[in-house]
Tab-separated table of C-alpha atoms in Angstrom:
chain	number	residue	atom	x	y	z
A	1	UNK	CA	45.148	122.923	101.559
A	2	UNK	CA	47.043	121.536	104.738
A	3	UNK	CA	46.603	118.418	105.706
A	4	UNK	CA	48.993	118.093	108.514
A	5	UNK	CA	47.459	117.110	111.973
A	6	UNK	CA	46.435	119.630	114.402
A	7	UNK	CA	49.411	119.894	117.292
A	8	UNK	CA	47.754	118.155	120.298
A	9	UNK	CA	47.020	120.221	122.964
A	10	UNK	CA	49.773	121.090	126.053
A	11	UNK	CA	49.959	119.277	129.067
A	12	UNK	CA	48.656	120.288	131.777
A	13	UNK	CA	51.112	121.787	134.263
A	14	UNK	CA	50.342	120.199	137.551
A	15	UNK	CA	50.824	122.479	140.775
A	16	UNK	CA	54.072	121.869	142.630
A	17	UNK	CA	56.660	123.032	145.252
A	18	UNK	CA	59.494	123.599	145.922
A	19	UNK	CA	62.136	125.013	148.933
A	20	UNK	CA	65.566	126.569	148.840
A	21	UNK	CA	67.096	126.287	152.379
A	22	UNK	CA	69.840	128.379	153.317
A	23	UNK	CA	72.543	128.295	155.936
A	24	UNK	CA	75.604	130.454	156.485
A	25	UNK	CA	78.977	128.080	155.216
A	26	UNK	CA	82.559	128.716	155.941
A	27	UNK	CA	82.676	130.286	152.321
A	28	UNK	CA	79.137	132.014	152.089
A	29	UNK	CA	75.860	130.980	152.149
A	30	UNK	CA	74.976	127.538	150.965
A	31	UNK	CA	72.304	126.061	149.573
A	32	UNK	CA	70.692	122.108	150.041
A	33	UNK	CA	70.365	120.311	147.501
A	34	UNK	CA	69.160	116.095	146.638
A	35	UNK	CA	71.071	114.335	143.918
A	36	UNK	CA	67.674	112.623	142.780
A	37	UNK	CA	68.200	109.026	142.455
A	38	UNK	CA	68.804	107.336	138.202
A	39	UNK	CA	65.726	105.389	138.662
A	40	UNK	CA	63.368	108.308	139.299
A	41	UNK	CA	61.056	109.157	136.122
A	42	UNK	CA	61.655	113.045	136.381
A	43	UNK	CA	64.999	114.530	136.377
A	44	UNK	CA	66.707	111.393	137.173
A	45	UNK	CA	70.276	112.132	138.306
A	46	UNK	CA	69.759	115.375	138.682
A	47	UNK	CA	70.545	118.007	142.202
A	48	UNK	CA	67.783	119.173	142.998
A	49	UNK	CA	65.757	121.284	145.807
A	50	UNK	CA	63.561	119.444	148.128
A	51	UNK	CA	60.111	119.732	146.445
A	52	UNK	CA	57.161	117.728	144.340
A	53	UNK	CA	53.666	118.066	143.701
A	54	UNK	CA	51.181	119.247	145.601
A	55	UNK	CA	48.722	116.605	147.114
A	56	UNK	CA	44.929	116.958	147.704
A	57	UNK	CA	45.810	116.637	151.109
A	58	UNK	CA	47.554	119.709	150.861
A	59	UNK	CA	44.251	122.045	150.094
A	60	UNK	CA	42.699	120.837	152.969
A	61	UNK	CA	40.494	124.558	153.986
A	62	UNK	CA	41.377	122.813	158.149
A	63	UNK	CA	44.704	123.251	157.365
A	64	UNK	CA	44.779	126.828	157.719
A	65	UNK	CA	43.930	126.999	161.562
A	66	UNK	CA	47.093	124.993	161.806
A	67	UNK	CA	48.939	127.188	159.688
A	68	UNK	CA	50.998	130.335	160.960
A	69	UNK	CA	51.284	133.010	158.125
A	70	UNK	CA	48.510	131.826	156.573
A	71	UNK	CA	46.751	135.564	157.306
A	72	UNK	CA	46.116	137.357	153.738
A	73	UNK	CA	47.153	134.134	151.744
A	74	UNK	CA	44.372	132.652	149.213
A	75	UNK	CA	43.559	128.693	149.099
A	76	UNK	CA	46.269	128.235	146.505
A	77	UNK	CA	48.581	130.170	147.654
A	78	UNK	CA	48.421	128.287	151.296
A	79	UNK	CA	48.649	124.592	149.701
A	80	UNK	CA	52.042	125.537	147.848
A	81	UNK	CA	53.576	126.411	151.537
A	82	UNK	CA	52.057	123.803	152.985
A	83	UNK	CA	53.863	121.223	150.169
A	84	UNK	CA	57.021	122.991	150.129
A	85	UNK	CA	56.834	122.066	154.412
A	86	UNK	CA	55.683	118.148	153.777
A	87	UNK	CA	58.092	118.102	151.162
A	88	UNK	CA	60.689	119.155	152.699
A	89	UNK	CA	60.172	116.788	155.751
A	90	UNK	CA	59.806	113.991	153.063
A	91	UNK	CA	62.750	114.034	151.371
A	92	UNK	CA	65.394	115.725	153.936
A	93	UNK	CA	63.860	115.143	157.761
A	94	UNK	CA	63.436	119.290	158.278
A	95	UNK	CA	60.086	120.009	159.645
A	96	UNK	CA	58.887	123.731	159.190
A	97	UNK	CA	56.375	123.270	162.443
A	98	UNK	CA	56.088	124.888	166.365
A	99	UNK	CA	54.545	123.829	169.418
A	100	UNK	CA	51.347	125.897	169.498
A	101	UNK	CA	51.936	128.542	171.666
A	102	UNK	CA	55.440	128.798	170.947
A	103	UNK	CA	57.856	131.026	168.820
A	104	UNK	CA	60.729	128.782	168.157
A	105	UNK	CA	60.427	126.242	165.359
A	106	UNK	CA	61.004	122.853	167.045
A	107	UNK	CA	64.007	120.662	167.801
A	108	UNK	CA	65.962	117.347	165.905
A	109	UNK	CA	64.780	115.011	168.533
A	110	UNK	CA	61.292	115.789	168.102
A	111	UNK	CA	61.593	115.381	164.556
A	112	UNK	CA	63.254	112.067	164.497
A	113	UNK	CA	60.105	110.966	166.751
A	114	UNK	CA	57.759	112.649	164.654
A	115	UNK	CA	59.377	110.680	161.991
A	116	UNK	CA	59.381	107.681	163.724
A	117	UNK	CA	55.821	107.908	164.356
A	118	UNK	CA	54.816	108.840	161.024
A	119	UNK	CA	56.829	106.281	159.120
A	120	UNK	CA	54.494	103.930	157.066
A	121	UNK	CA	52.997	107.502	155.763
A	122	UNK	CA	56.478	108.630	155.074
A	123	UNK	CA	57.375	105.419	153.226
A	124	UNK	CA	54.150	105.123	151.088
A	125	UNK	CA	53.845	109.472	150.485
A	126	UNK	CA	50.948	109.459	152.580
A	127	UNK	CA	51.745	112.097	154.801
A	128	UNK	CA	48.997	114.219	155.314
A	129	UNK	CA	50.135	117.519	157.143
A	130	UNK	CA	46.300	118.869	158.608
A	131	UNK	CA	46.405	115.343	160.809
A	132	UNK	CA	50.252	115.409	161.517
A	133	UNK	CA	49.834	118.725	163.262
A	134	UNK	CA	46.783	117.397	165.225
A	135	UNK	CA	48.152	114.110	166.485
A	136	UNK	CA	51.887	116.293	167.393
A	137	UNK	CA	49.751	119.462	168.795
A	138	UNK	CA	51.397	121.780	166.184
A	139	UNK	CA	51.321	124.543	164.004
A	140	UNK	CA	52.988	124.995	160.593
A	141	UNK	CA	55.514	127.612	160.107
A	142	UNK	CA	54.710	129.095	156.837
A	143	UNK	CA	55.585	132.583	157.891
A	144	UNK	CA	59.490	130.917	157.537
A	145	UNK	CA	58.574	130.323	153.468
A	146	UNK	CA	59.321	133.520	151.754
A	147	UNK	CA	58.290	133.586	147.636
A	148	UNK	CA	61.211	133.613	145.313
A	149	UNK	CA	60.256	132.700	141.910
A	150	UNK	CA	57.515	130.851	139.836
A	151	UNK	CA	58.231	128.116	137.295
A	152	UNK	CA	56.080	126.888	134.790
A	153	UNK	CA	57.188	124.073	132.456
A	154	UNK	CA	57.429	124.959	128.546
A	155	UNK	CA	54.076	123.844	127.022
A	156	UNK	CA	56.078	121.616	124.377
A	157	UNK	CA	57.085	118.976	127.210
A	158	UNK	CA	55.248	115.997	127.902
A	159	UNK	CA	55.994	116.674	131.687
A	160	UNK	CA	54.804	119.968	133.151
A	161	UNK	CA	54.863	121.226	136.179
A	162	UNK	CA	53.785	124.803	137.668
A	163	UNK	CA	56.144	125.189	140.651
A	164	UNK	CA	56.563	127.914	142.714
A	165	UNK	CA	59.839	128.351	144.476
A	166	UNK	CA	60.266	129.407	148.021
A	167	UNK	CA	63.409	130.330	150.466
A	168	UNK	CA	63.799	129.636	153.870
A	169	UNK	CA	66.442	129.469	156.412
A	170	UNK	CA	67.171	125.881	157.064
A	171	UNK	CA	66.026	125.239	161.092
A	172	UNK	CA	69.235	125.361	163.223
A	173	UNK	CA	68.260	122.460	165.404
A	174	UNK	CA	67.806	120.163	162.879
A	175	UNK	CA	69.377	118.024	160.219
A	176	UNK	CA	69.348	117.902	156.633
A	177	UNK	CA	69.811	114.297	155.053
A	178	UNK	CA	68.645	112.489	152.176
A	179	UNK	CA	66.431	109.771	152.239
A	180	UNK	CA	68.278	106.853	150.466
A	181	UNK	CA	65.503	105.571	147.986
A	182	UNK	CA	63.917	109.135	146.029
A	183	UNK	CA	67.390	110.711	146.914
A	184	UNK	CA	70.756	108.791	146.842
A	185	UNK	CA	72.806	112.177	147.939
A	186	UNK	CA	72.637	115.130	149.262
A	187	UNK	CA	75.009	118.466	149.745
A	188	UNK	CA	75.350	121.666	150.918
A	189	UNK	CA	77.072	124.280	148.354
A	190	UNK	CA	77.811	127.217	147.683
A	191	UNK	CA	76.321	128.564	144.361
A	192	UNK	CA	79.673	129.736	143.090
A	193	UNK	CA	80.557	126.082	143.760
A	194	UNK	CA	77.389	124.516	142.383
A	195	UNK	CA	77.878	126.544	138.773
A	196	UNK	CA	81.244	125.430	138.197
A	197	UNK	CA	80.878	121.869	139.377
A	198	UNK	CA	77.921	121.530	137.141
A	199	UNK	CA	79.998	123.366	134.666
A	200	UNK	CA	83.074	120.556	134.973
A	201	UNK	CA	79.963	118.024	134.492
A	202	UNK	CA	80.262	116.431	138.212
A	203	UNK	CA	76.406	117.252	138.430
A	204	UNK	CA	73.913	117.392	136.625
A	205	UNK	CA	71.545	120.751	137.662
A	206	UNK	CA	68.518	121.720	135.623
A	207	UNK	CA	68.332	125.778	134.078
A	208	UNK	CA	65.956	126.451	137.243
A	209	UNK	CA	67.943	125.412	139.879
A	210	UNK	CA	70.801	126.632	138.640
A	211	UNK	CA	69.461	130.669	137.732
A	212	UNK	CA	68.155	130.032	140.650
A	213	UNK	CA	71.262	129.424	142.776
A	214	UNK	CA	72.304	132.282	141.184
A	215	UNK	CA	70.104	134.729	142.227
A	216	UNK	CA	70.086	133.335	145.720
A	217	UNK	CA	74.260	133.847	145.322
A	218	UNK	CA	73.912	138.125	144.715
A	219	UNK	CA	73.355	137.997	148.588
A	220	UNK	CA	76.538	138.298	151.282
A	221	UNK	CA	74.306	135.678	154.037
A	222	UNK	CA	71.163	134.215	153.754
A	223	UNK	CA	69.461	137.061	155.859
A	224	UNK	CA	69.819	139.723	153.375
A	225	UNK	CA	68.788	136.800	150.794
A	226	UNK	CA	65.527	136.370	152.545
A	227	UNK	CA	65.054	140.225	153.206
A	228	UNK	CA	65.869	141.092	149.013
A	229	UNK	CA	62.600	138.011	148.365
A	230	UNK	CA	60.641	139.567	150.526
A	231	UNK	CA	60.682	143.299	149.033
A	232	UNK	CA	60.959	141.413	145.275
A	233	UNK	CA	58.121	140.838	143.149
A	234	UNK	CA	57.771	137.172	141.906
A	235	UNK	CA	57.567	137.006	138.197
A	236	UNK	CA	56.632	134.083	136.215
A	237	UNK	CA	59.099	132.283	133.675
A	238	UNK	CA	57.693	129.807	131.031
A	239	UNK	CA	61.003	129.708	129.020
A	240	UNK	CA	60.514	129.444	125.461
A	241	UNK	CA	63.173	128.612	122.602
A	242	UNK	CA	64.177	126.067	120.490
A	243	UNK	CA	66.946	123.202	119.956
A	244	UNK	CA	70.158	124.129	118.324
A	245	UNK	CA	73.515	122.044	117.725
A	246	UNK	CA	74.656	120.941	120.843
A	247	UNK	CA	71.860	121.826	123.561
A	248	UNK	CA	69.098	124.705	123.571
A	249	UNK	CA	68.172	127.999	123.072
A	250	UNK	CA	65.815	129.472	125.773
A	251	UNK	CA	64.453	133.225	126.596
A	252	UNK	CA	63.166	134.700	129.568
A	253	UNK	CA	61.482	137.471	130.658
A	254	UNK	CA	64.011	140.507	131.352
A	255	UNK	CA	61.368	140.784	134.589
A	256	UNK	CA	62.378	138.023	136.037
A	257	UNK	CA	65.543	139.406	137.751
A	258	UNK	CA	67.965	136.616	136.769
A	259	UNK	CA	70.374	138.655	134.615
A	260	UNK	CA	70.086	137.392	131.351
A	261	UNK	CA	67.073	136.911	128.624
A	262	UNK	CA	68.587	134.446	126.388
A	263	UNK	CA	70.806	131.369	127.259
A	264	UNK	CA	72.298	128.348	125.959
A	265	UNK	CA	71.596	125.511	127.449
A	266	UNK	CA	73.834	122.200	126.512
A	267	UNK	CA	72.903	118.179	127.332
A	268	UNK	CA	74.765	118.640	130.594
A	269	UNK	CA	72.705	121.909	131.995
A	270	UNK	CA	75.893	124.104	131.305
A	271	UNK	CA	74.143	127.588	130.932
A	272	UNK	CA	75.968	130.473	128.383
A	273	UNK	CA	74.680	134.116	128.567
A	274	UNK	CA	73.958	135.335	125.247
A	275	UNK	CA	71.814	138.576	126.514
């Protein structure tokens, strides 16, 4: 007879986003990333992509006559774009938005007033994107989100989060920053550059953002990066595995296009390909 305790039941993943912005660097195409500040309760310390969970506010049906690309997309599917855009504005000032009526995403003046304006929502994560683009008369630019992978949190952690991952060129007439309280840095890197500094231990990055990086790195500019996403299916990785001296061992699904199905993982993030 067995008398241990039934496992408790997993977690529930809760629905987030999360944006890779590109830009072309002096040495290849670079990625933005937020060195998440020590006092945060999830991946403290850690450089990250702009991204959290999404908000009720964010499944608002209104939103999607404010919404460009929204043709062909289901509820869900509109309310992770429509997070990975107030995210992103959040936590690094870039707003994924036009002038209705207008093909050109809009300039860093009008997002420092938009900022300005909306700053007590900002400040308290308030923000709710259906009556930003009323008040501003504008549309969001979710046609600029292309899919690129789908996360889901190992059903053995206490903290879970089902995150889908999108890529975007980062708007030319604006800037990137971090905002000094959830975010204490920020940087723009090259994947080759991210790996080994993460490598040396000078950050910390997380086995997501890192294969991640990666896979965004197999492209010469962010162009063809966005054109590969849009003609690659987006498969879904719960990695499973198991601790082992010194770190982790995790598998992934062959599917998922990141070059390896098993990998090491040690305390500091360090990855090693082992198939």
């Amino acid at each position: 007879m067995n008398d241990r305790p039934a496992a408790p039941p997993p977690v529930p993943a809760r629905a987030a986003a999360s944006l890779l912005l590109g830009r072309e660097g002096a040495t290849g195409p670079e990625l933005f990333l937020l060195a998440r500040s020590r006092a945060s309760t999830f991946a403290s310390g850690a450089l990250v992509y702009p991204g959290g969970a999404v908000d009720d506010a964010d499944r608002n049906p209104e939103l999607r006559a404010h919404a460009e690309g929204a043709e062909g997309l289901d509820d869900d599917a509109l309310s992770f774009r429509v997070a990975a855009i107030r995210e992103a504005f959040e936590e690094c000032g870039l707003l994924f938005a036009r002038a209705r009526g207008s093909s050109a995403l809009i300039g860093r003046e009008r997002v420092d007033a938009i900022r300005l304006r909306f700053a007590g929502a900002l400040a308290d994560h308030s923000l709710d994107m259906l009556e930003l683009a009323k008040a501003e008369h504008l549309v969001l630019a979710c046609d600029h989100l292309v899919p690129f992978a789908h996360w889901i949190t190992p059903e053995t952690q206490p903290k879970r989060f089902d995150t889908h991952f999108f890529l975007a060129a980062a708007p030319p007439d604006q800037e990137a920053r971090h905002d000094g309280h959830e975010s204490t840095d920020s940087i723009w890197i090259t994947p080759r550059a991210l790996v080994r500094e993460a490598d040396a231990g000078e950050w910390y990055v997380m086995f997501p953002t890192r294969l991640n990086a990666q896979k965004f790195g197999r492209s010469a500019s962010v162009a063809e990066a966005i054109s590969t996403a849009r003609n690659a299916p987006v498969v879904t990785v719960m990695p499973s595995g198991r601790k082992v001296e010194g770190g982790r061992r995790l598998r992934i699904p062959k599917e998922a296009g990141y070059g390896l199905t098993v990998a090491f993982v040690d305390s500091r993030g360090a990855v090693s390909r082992l198939g």
